[in-house]
Coordinates of C-alpha atoms in Angstrom, one line a residue:
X1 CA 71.6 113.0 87.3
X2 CA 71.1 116.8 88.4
X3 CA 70.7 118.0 85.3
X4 CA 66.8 119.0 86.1
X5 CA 67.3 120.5 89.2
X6 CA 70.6 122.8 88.0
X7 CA 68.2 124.1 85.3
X8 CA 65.8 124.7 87.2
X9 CA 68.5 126.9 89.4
X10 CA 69.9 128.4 86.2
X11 CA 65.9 129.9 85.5
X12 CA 65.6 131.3 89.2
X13 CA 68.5 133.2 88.4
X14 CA 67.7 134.4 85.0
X15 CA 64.7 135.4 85.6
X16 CA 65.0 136.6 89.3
X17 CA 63.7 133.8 91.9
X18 CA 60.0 134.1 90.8
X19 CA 57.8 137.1 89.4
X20 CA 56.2 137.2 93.3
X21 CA 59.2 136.3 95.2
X22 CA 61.8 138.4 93.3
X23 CA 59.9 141.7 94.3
X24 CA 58.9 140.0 97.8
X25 CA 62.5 140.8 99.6
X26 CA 63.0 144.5 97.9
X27 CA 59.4 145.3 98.9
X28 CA 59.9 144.1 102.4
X29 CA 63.0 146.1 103.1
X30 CA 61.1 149.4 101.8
X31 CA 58.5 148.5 103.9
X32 CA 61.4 147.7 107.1
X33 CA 62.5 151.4 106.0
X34 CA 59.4 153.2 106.5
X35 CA 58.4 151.5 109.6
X36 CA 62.1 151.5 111.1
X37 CA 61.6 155.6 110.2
X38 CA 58.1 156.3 111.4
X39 CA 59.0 154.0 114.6
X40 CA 62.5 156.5 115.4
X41 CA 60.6 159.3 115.2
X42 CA 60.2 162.9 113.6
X43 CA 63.8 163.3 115.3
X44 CA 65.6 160.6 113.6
X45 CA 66.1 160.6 109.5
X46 CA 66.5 157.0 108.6
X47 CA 65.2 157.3 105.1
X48 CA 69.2 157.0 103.4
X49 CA 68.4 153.5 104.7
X50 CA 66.5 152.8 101.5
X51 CA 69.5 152.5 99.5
X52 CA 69.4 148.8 100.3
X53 CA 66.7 147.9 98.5
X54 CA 67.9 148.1 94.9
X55 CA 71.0 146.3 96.0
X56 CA 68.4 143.8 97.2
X57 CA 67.1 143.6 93.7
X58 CA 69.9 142.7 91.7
X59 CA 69.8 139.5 93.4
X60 CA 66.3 138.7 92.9
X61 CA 64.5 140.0 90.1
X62 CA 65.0 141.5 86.8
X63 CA 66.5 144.7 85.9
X64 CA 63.1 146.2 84.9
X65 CA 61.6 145.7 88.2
X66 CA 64.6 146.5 90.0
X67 CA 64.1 150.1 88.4
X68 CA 60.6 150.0 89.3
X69 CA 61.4 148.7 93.2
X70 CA 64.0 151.6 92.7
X71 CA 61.2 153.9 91.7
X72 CA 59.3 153.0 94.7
X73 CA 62.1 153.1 97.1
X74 CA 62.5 157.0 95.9
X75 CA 58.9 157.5 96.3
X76 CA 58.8 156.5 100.1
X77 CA 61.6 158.5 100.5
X78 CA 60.2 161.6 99.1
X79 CA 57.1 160.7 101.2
X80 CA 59.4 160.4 104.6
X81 CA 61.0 164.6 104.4
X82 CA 58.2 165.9 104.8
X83 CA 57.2 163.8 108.4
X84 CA 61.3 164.2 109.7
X85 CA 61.1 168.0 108.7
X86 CA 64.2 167.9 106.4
X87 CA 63.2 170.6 104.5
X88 CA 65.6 173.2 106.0
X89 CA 68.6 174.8 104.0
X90 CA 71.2 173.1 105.3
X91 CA 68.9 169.4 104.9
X92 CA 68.0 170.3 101.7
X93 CA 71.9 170.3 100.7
X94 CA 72.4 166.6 102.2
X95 CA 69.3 165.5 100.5
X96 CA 71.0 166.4 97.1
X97 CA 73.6 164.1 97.4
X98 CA 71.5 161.4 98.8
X99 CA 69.3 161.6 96.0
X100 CA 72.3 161.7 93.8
X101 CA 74.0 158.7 95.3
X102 CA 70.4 156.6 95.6
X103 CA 69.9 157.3 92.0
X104 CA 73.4 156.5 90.9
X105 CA 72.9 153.1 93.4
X106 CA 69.4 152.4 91.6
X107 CA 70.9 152.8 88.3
X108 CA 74.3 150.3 88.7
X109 CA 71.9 148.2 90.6
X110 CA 69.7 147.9 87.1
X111 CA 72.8 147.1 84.9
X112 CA 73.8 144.8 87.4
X113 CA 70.5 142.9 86.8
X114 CA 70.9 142.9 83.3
X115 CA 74.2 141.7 83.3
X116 CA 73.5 138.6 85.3
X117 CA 70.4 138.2 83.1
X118 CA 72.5 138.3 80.0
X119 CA 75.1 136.1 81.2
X120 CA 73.0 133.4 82.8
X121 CA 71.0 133.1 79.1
X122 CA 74.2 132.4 77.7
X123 CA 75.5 129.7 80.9
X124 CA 71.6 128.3 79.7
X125 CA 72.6 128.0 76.6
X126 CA 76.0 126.0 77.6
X127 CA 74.4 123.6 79.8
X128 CA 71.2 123.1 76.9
X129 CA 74.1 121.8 75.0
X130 CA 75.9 119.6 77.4
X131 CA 73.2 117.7 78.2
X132 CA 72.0 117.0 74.7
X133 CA 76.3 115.9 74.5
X134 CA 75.6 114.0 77.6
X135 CA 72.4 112.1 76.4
X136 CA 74.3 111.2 73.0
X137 CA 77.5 110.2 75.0
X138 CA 75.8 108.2 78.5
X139 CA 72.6 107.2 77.3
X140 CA 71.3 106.7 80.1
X141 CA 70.0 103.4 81.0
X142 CA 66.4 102.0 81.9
X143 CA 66.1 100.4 85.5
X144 CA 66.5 97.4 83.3
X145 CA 68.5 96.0 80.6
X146 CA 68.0 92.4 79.5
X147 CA 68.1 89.9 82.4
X148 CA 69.5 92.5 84.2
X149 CA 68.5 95.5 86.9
X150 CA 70.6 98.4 87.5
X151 CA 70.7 102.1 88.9
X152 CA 73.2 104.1 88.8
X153 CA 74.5 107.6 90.5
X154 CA 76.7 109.7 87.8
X155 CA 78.2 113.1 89.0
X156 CA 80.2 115.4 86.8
X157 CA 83.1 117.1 89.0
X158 CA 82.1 120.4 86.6
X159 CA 78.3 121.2 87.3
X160 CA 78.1 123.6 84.0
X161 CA 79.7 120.8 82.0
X162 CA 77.2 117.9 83.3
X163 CA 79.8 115.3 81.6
X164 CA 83.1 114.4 82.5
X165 CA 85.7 111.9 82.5
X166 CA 84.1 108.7 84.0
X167 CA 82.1 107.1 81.7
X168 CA 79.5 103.5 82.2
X169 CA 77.8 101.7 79.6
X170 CA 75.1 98.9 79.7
X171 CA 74.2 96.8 76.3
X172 CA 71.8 93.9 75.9
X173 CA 74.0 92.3 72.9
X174 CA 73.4 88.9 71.2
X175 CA 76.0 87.9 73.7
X176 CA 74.2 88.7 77.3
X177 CA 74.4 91.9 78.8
X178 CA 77.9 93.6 78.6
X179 CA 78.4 96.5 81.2
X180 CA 81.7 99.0 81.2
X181 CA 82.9 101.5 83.7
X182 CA 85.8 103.2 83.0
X183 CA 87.9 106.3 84.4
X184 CA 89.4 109.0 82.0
X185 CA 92.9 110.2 82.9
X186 CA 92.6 113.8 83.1
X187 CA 89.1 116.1 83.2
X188 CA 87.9 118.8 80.9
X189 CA 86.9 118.6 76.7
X190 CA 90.2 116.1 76.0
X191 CA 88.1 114.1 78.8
X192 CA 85.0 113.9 77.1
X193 CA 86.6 112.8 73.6
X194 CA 88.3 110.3 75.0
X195 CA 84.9 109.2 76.6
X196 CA 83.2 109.6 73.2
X197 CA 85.7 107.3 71.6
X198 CA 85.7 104.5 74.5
X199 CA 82.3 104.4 74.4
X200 CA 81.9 104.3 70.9
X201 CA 84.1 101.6 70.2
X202 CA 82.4 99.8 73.2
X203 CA 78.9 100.3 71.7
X204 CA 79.9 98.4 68.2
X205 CA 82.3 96.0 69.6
X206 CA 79.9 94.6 72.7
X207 CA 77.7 94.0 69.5
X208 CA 80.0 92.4 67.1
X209 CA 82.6 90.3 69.0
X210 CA 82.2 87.3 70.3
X211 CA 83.9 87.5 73.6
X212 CA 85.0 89.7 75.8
X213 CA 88.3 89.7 75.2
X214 CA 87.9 90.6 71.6
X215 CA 85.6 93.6 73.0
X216 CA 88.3 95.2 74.8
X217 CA 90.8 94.7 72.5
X218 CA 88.9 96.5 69.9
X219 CA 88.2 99.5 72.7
X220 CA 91.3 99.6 73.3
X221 CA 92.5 99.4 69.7
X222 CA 90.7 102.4 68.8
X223 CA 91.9 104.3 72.0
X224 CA 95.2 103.9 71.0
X225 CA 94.3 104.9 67.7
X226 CA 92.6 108.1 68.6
X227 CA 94.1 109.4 71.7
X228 CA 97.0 111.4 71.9
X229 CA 99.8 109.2 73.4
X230 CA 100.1 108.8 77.1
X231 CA 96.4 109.6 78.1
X232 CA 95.1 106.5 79.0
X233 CA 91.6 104.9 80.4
X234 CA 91.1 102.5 83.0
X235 CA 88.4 100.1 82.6
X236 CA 86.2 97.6 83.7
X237 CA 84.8 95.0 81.5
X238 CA 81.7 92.8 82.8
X239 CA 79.6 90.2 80.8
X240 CA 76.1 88.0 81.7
X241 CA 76.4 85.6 79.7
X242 CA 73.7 85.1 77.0
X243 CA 73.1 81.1 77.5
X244 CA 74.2 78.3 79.3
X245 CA 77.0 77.5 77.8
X246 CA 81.0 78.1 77.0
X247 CA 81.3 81.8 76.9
X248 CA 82.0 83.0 73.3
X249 CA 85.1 83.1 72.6
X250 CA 86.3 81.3 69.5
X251 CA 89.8 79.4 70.6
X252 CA 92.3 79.8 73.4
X253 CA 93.7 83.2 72.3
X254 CA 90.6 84.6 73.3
X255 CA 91.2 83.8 76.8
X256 CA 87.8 83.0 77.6
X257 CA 87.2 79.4 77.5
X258 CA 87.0 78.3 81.1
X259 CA 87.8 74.6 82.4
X260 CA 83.7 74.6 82.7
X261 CA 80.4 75.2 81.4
X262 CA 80.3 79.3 82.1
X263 CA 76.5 78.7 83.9
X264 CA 73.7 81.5 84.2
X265 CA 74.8 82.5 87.4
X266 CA 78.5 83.4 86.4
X267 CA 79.1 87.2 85.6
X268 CA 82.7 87.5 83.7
X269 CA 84.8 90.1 84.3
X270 CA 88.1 91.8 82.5
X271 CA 90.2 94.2 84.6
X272 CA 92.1 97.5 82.4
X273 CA 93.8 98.9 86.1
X274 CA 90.4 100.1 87.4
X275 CA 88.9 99.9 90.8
X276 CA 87.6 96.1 91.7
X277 CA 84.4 95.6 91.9
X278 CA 82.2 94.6 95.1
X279 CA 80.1 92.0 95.5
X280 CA 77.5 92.1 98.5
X281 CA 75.5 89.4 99.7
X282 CA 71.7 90.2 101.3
X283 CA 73.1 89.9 105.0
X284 CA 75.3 92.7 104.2
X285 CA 78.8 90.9 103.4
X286 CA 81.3 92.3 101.1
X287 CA 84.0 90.8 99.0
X288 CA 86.0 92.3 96.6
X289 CA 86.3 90.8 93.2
X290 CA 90.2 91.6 93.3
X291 CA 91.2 90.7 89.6
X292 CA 93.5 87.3 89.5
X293 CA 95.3 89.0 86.5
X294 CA 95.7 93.0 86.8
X295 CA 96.3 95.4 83.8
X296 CA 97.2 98.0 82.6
X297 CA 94.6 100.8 81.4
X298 CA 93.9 101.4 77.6
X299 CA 95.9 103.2 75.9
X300 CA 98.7 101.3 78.0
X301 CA 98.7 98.0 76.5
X302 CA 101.4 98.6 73.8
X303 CA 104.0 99.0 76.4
X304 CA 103.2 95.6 78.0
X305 CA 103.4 92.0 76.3
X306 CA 100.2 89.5 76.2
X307 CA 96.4 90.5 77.6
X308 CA 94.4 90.2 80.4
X309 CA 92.3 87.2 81.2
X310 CA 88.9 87.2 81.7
X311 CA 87.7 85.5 85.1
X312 CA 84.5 84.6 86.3
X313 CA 82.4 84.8 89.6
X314 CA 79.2 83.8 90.8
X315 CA 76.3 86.4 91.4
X316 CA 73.0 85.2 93.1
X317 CA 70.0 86.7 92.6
X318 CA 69.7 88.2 95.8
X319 CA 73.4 89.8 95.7
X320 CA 74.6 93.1 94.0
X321 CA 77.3 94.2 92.4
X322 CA 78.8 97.6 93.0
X323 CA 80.9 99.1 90.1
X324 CA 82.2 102.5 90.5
X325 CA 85.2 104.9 89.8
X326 CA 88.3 106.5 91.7
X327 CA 85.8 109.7 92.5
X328 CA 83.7 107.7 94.8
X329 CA 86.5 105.7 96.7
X330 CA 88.8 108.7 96.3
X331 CA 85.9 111.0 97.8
X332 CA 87.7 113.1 100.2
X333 CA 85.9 113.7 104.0
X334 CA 84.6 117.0 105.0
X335 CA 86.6 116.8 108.3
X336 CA 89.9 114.9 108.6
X337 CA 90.2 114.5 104.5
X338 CA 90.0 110.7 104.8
X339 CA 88.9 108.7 101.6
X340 CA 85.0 107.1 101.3
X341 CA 85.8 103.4 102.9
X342 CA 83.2 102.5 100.3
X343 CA 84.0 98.5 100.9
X344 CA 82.9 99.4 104.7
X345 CA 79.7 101.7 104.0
X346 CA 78.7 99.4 101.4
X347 CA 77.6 95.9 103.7
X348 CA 75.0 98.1 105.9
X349 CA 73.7 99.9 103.3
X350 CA 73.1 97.4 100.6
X351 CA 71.7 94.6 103.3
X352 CA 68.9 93.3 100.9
X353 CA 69.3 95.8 98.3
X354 CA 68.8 93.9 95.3
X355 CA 65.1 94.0 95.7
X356 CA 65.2 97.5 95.2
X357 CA 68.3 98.7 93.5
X358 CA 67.3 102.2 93.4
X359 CA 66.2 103.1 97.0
X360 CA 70.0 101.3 97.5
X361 CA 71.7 103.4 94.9
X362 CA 70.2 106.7 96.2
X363 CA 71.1 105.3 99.9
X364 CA 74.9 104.9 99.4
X365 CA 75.1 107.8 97.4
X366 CA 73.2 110.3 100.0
X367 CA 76.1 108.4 101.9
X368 CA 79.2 109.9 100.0
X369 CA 77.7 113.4 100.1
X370 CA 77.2 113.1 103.9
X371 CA 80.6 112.4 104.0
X372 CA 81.9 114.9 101.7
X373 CA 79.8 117.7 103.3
X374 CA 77.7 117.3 99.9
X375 CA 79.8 118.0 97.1
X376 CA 82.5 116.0 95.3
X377 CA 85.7 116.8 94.2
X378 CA 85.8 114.4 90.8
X379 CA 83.7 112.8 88.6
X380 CA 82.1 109.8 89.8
X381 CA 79.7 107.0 88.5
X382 CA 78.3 104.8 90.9
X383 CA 76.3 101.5 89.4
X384 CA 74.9 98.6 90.8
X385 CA 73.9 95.4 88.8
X386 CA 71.5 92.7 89.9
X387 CA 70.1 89.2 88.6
X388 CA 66.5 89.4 87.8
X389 CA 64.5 87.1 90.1
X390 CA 63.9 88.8 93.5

């Protein structure tokens, strides 16, 4: 999350950089000024000069001190006449309308500062509330959630918003740990409700229902409830099962009762047309956990007959899993435009990563801004999962 670091931005500018700092650059210049003058010589008049420095100001302090650095700036004017021997009739006439226009630049220079001051409080205000929405809506998780580690990377494509359209959720349920990642069609506030009811509906569900199956079905149930029609959501569905035994699941409808005992080392997946996951081993290889049975994302469902079946894979405990949306894979280069070849980037950078998920989460995501040139275009989440036991 950047949410610390964009407040922290959001302050400097309120407030002017700091109370030392934001007078620190205006002070300079008048200092620049006076030395640039005294330096020319009594034949040069390089005072006008100083009508930089409350420019200078608006920038970096408040509008207070930028009258008071404006103050000054006259001061060392006034000071300079007397050594350039401006005082003749025809001077005196060109110093009224510098004064004029210094005093004119001063005072626009002051509303200036108080304007950005006024309208960053309020930007404050914005960005206090979307991260209180974006607590209530992500909640973050712990490096840990039952028997399993994660990190994750989450970037909002709007920096004053903080939340967007991708959305991830980890649960420790009676069940095992149930994970989703999921992609809102669109961006903007009709993103984030759709988020709030996918992710709402996954919250209770991943509780209640026995398999995963019955999970999506009721996510998707409510999406198509709640959403206006045609807005849709891929998704991801993922499950560590609880116990050594027959995944929940209640009868064959439920499509999750496998040939097998479902073992401890199995991870269950259910595909709603988003990106495949990746699994990497510790030597670096990659394999893409294509789904065996694609669908279509929620909100679709209606238009196409029967559900998608769940299928397992095996996760060691020193692999990772790598679940993210179409804003990291979709990630656009700085130069030449081509897309993040995250299946490529992933084997070097994850080689033994599951004993430290974070140091790999921050390494592959330090990856995608190097090749962006350090901003992305879209939202993006970014979450790798790991077995406990390394």
């Amino acid at each position: 999350m950047r949410t610390s670091g964009f407040r922290r931005a959001l302050d400097a500018l309120g407030r002017g950089v700091s109370t030392h700092q934001g007078m620190t650059i205006p002070l300079t210049a008048v200092f620049a000024v006076v030395a640039a003058d005294l330096l020319a010589g009594r034949n040069h008049f390089l005072a006008p000069m100083m009508v930089m420095v409350p420019a200078l100001a608006v920038a970096t302090t408040t509008w207070r001190r930028t009258l008071l650095v404006g103050l000054i700036g006259a001061v060392a004017q006034a000071a300079l006449i007397p050594y350039d021997g401006s005082w003749s009739h025809h001077d005196r006439r060109i110093l009224g309308g510098i004064t004029i226009s210094y005093l004119i630049v001063v005072l626009f220079s002051a509303y200036g500062a108080w304007w950005r001051e006024e309208r960053t409080a309020q930007f404050r205000a914005v960005v206090s509330v979307a991260e209180a929405a974006q607590r209530a809506l992500l909640r973050p998780p712990g490096p840990r959630v039952g028997g399993v580690r994660l990190a994750v990377r989450y970037a909002s494509a709007a920096d004053a918003a903080q939340i967007g359209g991708d959305l991830y959720a980890v649960l420790d349920t009676p069940h095992g740990v149930r994970a989703l990642v999921g992609d809102v069609r669109g961006k903007g506030l009709e993103a984030v409700q759709t988020s709030a009811v996918v992710m709402g509906a996954f919250r209770e569900a991943a509780y209640d229902e026995g398999g995963l199956a019955k999970v999506a079905e009721r996510v998707d149930a409510s999406v198509r409830r709640h959403v206006t029609d045609g807005e849709f959501t891929t998704a991801l569905f993922l499950e560590f099962p609880a116990s050594r035994e027959a995944v929940p699941g209640g009868g064959p409808a439920d499509g999750e009762v496998f040939a097998d005992a479902a073992l401890d080392s199995d991870v269950v997946l259910l595909h709603y047309g988003h990106v495949p996951p990746l699994r990497v081993s510790a030597d670096g290889t990659v394999r893409s956990l294509d789904p065996p049975d694609p669908w279509v994302p929620l909100g679709l469902t209606s238009f196409v007959p029967g559900a998608p079946t769940p299928w397992r894979v095996p996760l060691g405990a020193d692999e990772v899993l790598v679940l993210c949306t179409d804003g990291v894979i979709e990630a656009r280069a700085a130069k030449g435009g081509g897309f993040y070849p995250l299946a490529e980037r992933a084997g070097p950078l994850l080689v033994n990563a599951a004993g430290d998920l974070e140091a790999a989460v921050e390494r592959l995501y330090a990856d995608l801004l190097a090749h962006t040139g350090g901003t992305l275009g879209d939202d993006s989440v970014l979450l790798l999962l790991a077995r406990p036991g390394v």
